[in-house]
XYZ file of C-alpha atoms in Angstrom:
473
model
C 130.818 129.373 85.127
C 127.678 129.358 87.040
C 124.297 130.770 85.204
C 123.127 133.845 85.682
C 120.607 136.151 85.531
C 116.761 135.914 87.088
C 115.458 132.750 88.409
C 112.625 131.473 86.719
C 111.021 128.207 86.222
C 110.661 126.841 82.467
C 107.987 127.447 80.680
C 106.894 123.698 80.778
C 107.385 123.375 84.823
C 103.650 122.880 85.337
C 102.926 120.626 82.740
C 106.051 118.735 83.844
C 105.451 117.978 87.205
C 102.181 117.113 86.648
C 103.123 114.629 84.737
C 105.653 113.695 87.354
C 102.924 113.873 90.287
C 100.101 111.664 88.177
C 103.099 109.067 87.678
C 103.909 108.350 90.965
C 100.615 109.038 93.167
C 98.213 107.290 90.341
C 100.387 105.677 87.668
C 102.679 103.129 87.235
C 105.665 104.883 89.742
C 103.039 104.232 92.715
C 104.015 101.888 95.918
C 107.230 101.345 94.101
C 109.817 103.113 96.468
C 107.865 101.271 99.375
C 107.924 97.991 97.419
C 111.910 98.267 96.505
C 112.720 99.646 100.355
C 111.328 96.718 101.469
C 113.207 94.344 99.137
C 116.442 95.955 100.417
C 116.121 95.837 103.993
C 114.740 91.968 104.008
C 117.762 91.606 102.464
C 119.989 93.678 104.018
C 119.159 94.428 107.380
C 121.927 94.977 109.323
C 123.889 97.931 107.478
C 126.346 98.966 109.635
C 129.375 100.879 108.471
C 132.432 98.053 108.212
C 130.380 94.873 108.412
C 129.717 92.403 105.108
C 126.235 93.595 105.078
C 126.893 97.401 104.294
C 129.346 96.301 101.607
C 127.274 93.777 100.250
C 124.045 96.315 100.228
C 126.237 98.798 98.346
C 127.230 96.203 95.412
C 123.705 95.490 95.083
C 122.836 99.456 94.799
C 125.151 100.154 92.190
C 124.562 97.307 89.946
C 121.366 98.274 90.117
C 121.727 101.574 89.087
C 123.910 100.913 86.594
C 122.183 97.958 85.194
C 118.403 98.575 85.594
C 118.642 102.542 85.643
C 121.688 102.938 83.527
C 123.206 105.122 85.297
C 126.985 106.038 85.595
C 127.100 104.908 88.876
C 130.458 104.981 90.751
C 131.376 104.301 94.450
C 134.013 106.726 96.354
C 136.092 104.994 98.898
C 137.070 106.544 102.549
C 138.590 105.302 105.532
C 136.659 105.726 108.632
C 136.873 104.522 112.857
C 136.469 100.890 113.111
C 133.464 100.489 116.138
C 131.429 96.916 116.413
C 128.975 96.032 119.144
C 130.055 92.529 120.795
C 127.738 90.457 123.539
C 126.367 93.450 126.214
C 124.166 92.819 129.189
C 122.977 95.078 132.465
C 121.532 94.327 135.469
C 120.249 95.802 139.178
C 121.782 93.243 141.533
C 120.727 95.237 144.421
C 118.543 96.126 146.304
C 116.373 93.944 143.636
C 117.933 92.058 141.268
C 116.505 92.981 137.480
C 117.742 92.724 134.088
C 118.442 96.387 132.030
C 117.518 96.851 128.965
C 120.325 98.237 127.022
C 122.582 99.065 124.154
C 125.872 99.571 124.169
C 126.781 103.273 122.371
C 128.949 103.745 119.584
C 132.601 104.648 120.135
C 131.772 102.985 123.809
C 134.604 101.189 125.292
C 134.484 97.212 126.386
C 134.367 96.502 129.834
C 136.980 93.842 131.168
C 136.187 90.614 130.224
C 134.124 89.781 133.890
C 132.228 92.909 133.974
C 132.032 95.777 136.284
C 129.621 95.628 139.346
C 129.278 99.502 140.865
C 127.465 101.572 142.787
C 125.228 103.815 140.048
C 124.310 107.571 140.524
C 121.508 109.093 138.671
C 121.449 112.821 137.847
C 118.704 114.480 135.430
C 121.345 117.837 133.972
C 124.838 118.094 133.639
C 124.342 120.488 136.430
C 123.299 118.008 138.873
C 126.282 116.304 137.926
C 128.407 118.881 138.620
C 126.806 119.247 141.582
C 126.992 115.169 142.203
C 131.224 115.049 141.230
C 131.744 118.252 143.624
C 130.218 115.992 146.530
C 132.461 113.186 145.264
C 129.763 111.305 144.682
C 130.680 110.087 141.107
C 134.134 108.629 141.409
C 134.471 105.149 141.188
C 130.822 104.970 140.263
C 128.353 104.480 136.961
C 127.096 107.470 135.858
C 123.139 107.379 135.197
C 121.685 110.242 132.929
C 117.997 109.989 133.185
C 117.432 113.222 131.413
C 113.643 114.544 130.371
C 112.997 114.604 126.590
C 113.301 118.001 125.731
C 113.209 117.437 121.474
C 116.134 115.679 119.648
C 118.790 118.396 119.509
C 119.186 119.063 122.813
C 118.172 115.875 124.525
C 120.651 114.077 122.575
C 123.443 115.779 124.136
C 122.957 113.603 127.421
C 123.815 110.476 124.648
C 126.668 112.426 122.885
C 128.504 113.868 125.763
C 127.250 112.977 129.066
C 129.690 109.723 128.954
C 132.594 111.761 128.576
C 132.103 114.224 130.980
C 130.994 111.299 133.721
C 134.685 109.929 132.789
C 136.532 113.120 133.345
C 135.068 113.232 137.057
C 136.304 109.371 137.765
C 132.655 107.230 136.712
C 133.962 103.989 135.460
C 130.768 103.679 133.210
C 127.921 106.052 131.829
C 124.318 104.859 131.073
C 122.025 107.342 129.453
C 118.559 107.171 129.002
C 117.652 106.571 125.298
C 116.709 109.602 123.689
C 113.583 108.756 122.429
C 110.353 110.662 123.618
C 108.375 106.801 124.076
C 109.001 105.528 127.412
C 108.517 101.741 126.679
C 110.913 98.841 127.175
C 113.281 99.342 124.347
C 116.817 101.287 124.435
C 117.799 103.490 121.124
C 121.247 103.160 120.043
C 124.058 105.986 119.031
C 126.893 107.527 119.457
C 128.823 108.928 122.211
C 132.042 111.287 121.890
C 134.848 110.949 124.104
C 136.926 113.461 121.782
C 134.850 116.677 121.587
C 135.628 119.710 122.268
C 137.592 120.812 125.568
C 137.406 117.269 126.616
C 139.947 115.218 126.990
C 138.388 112.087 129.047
C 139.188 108.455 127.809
C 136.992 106.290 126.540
C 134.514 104.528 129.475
C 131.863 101.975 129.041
C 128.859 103.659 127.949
C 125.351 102.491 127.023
C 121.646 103.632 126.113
C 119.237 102.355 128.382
C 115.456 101.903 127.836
C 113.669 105.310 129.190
C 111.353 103.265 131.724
C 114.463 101.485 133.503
C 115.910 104.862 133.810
C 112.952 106.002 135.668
C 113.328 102.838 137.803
C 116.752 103.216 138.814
C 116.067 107.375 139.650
C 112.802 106.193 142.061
C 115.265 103.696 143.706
C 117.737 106.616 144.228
C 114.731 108.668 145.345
C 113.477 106.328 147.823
C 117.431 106.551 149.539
C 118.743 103.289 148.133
C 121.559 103.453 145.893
C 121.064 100.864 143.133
C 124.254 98.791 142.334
C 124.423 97.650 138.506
C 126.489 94.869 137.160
C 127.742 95.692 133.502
C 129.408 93.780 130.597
C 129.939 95.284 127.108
C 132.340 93.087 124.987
C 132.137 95.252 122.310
C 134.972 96.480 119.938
C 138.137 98.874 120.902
C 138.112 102.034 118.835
C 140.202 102.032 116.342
C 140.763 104.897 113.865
C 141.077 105.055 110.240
C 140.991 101.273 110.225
C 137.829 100.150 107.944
C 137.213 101.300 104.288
C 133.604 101.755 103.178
C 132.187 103.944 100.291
C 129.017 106.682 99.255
C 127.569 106.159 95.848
C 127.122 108.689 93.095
C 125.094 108.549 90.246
C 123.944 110.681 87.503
C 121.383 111.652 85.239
C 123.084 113.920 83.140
C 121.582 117.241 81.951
C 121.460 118.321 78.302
C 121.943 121.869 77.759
C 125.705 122.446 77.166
C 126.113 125.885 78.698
C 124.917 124.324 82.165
C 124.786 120.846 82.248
C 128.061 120.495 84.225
C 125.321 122.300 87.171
C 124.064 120.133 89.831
C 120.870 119.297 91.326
C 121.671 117.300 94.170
C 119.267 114.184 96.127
C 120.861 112.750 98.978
C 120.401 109.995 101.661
C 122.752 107.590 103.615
C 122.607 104.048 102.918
C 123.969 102.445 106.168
C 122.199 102.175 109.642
C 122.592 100.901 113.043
C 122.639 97.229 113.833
C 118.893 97.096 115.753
C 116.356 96.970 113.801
C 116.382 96.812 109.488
C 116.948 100.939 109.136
C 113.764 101.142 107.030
C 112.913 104.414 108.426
C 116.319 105.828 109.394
C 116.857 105.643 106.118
C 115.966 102.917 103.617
C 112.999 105.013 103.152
C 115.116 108.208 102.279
C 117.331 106.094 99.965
C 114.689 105.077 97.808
C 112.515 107.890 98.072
C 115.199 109.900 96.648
C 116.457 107.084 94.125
C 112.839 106.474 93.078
C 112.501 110.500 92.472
C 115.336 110.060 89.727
C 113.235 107.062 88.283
C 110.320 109.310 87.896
C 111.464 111.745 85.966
C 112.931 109.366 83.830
C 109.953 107.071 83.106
C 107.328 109.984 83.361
C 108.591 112.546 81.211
C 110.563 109.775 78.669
C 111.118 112.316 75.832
C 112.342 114.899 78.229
C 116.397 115.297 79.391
C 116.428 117.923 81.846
C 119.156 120.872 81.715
C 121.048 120.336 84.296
C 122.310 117.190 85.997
C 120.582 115.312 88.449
C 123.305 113.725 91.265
C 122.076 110.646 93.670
C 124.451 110.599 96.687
C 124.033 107.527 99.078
C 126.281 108.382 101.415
C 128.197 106.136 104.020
C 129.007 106.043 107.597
C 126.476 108.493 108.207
C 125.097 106.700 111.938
C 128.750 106.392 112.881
C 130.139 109.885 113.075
C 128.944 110.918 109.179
C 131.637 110.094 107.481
C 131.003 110.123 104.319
C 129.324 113.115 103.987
C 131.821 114.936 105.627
C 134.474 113.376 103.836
C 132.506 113.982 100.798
C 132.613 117.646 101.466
C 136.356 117.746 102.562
C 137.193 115.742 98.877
C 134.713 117.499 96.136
C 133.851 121.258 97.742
C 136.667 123.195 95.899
C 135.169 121.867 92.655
C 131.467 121.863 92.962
C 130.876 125.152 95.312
C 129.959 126.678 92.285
C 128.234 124.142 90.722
C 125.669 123.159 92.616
C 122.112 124.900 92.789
C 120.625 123.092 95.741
C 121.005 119.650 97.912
C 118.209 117.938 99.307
C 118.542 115.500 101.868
C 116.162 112.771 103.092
C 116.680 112.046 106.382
C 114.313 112.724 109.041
C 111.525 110.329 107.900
C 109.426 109.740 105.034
C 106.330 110.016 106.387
C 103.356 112.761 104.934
C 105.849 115.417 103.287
C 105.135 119.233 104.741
C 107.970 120.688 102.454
C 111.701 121.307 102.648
C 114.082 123.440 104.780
C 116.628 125.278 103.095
C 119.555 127.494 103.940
C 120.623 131.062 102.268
C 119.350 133.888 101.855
C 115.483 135.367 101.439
C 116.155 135.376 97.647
C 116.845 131.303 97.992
C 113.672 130.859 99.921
C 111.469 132.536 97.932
C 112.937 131.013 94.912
C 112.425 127.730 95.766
C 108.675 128.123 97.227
C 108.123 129.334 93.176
C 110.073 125.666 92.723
C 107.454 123.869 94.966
C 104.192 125.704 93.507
C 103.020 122.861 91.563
C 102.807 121.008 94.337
C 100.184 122.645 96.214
C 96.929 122.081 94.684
C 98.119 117.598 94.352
C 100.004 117.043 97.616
C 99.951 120.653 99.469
C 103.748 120.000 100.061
C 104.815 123.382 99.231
C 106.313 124.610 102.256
C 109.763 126.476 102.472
C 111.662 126.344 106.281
C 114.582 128.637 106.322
C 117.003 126.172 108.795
C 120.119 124.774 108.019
C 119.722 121.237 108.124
C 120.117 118.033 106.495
C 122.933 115.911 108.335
C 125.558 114.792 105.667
C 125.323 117.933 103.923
C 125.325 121.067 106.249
C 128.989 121.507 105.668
C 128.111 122.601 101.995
C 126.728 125.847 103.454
C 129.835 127.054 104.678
C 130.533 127.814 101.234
C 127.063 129.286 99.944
C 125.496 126.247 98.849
C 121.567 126.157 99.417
C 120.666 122.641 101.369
C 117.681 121.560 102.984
C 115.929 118.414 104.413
C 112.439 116.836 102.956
C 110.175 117.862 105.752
C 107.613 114.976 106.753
C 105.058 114.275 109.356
C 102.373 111.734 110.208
C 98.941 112.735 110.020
C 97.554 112.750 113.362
C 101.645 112.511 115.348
C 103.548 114.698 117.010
C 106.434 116.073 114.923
C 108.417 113.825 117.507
C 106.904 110.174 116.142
C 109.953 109.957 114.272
C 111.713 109.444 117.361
C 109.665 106.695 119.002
C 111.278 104.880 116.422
C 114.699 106.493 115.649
C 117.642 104.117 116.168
C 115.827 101.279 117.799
C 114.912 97.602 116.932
C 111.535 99.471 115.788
C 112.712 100.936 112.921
C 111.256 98.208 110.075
C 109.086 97.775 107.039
C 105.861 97.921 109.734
C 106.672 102.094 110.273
C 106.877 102.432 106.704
C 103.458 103.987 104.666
C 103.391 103.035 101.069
C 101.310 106.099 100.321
C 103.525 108.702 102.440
C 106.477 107.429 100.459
C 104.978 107.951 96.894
C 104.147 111.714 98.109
C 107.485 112.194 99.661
C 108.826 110.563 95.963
C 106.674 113.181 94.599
C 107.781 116.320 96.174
C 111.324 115.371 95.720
C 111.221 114.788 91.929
C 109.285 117.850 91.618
C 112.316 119.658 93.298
C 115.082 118.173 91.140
C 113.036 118.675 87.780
C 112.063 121.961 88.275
C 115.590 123.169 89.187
C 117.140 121.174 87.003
C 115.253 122.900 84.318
C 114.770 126.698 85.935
C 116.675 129.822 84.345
C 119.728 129.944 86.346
C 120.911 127.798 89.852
C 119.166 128.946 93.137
C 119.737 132.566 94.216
C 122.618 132.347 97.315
C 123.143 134.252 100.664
C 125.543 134.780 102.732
C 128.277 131.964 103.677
C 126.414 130.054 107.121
C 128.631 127.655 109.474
C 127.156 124.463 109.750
C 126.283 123.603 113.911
C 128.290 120.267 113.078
C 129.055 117.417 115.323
C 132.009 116.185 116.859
C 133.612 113.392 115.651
C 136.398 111.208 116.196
C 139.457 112.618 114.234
C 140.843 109.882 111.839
């Protein structure tokens, strides 16, 4: 049974995360989630779902936790697409001959062993492509998306489906710009989806390209001459359900009988793309939110909050998220009614603004009484009513609250993020010791003070999570 009755904070909330604030902004807690994130990705940089490295990097996490935090950590297996990038390479070979800059996309298939040398078109919309297939103009030729950065959301549907549309209307490869608002030499990886739906296109060689040979390749087209590119990605063949990998739960278990079986719930995934060490994208959420557990443990040592606080490191998050999904699909029957609120860290942790959160205007205005204590300290106290939060949007489709830590660089655009998003620019450099003790801050603050409050969150009505497509297993 879930509790009941009026939210309200406990009595000791104030004095509590104070406590929990002073420990980790001017105590003993600070520049440790920045010092242990960077352990972790010297050591394990490469953390892509089915590879040694991901495996190994999950061993290490829950021997930690069990060991150091003693916690009753556990790891849930799931079975997921096997995808692995091989040796890749572009090039203009006329009318200039220049190397492209370029990853190959998840899910992408492997060109034949020689290559494939083609004429390339380059359309900014899927309109002009329509417009570009109706002229027969894309048959038998790569496809070049050089779309305008128009935010994440959208812009990233280019990456996601552009390659599969390009294959329905006969291109024999797909190169999208990278989807990245920083037009410097350096693609951003992802995935593509040749299996969304209403399409029904097989799989065609498909890569990100750096934004500023995109540009070069549409003035070539501009000028009247149609570049021809020479392509070889020897990466994997899709396969499905064929590698194993695992998220990681841990507890700190609440103390009040009548509701300690309710759950507080920090989450972040632990794997990331093969460029770069995933420090931002999201080493940094993984120990933010581990190091938020930590807190309350070591700043408020004679205190066991009510309710229990979960750590989820999910899995195979970059690839299609798997294990959040999966994670939903195995555990929502029995915790629907458990859980009071899931917070997510995945979207940087840079100088934290707040946290979104889904429901109703009861939830909202709940949790901003949840965040209060922050506002005088760290001014975090900010409540955005979206659904969001990748591995956990699912969970509102049956009337749990979730939300997202909110962060932003002093002095950026909300979009700095993505300068760095997916790229071989995502290490320890992007990383702020002091952004990650306040983001540390607001998220133990959250936990605590729900773990502790009256009753769970106040719900609203049921919402549908805007999910991605993925590749059915």
């Amino acid at each position: 049974m879930a509790s009941s009755g009026q939210f309200q904070l406990s009595k000791d909330a104030a004095s509590h995360s104070k406590r929990v604030i002073d420990y980790v902004i001017r105590g003993p807690g600070r520049g440790k989630a920045f010092e242990r994130m960077s352990d972790f990705v010297d050591c394990f940089s490469s953390r892509m779902a089915g590879t040694r490295e991901l495996e190994c990097a999950i061993d290490w996490a829950v021997a930690e936790l069990r060991t150091s935090d003693f916690l009753d950590a556990q790891t849930e297996e799931f079975r997921m697409p096997r995808w692995s990038r091989g040796l890749e390479e572009a090039s203009i070979v006329s009318p200039v001959r220049r190397k492209l800059s370029m990853l190959s996309l998840g899910y992408s298939a492997p060109t034949l062993p020689g290559g494939i040398e083609a004429d390339c078109i380059v359309v900014h919309s899927f309109n002009e492509l329509d417009s570009a297939a109706a002229q027969g103009l894309v048959r038998g030729r790569i496809v070049v998306f050089n779309q305008p950065w128009a935010g994440y959301d959208s812009t990233r549907q280019f990456r996601n489906h552009g390659p599969s549309l390009a294959s329905k209307f006969g291109a024999v490869a797909a190169l999208v710009r990278s989807v990245t608002p920083l037009a410097v030499d350096s693609p951003h990886a992802g995935v593509t989806l040749f299996d969304a739906a209403g399409a029904t296109a097989s799989p065609i060689p498909a890569a990100c390209l750096a934004p500023d040979d995109a540009e070069a390749l549409a003035r070539w087209q501009r000028r009247q001459q149609t570049p021809r590119i020479r392509l070889s990605i020897q990466c994997s063949p899709t396969e499905l359900d064929s590698i194993r990998s695992r998220n990681i739960v841990a507890d700190l278990p609440g103390c009040d009988p009548a509701v300690a079986h309710e759950l507080v719930v920090l989450c972040a995934h632990i794997d990331c793309w093969d460029v770069g060490q995933g420090a931002m994208d999201d080493a940094g959420g993984v120990f933010v939110a581990w190091e938020a557990l930590r807190t309350i443990r070591q700043a408020l040592q004679e205190h066991r909050t009510r309710r229990t606080i979960r750590l989820i490191l999910f899995s195979g998050e970059e690839l299609g998220l798997w294990g959040g999904r999966l994670y939903f699909e195995a555990h929502s029957s029995e915790l629907a009614g458990r859980l009071s609120y899931m917070l997510e860290t995945d979207g940087g942790t840079f100088d934290p603004r707040g946290v979104t959160c889904s429901g109703s205007a009861a939830t909202t205005a709940a949790l901003r009484t949840v965040l209060q204590p922050l506002e005088s300290s760290l001014g975090a106290c900010n409540v955005f009513e979206k659904l969001d939060g990748p591995d956990i949007t699912e969970w509102a489709s049956v009337g749990v609250p979730v939300g997202n830590l909110v962060t932003q660089r002093t002095g950026e655009s909300a979009d700095f993020y993505f300068q760095f998003h997916h790229s071989r620019g995502d290490t320890v450099s992007v990383q702020d010791p002091f952004e990650m003790d306040r983001c540390t801050a607001v998220m133990a603050v959250v936990a605590l003070n729900l773990a502790d409050a009256s009753t769970m969150l106040p719900r609203g009505p049921e919402q549908a999570a805007d999910k991605e497509p993925r590749l059915e297993a």
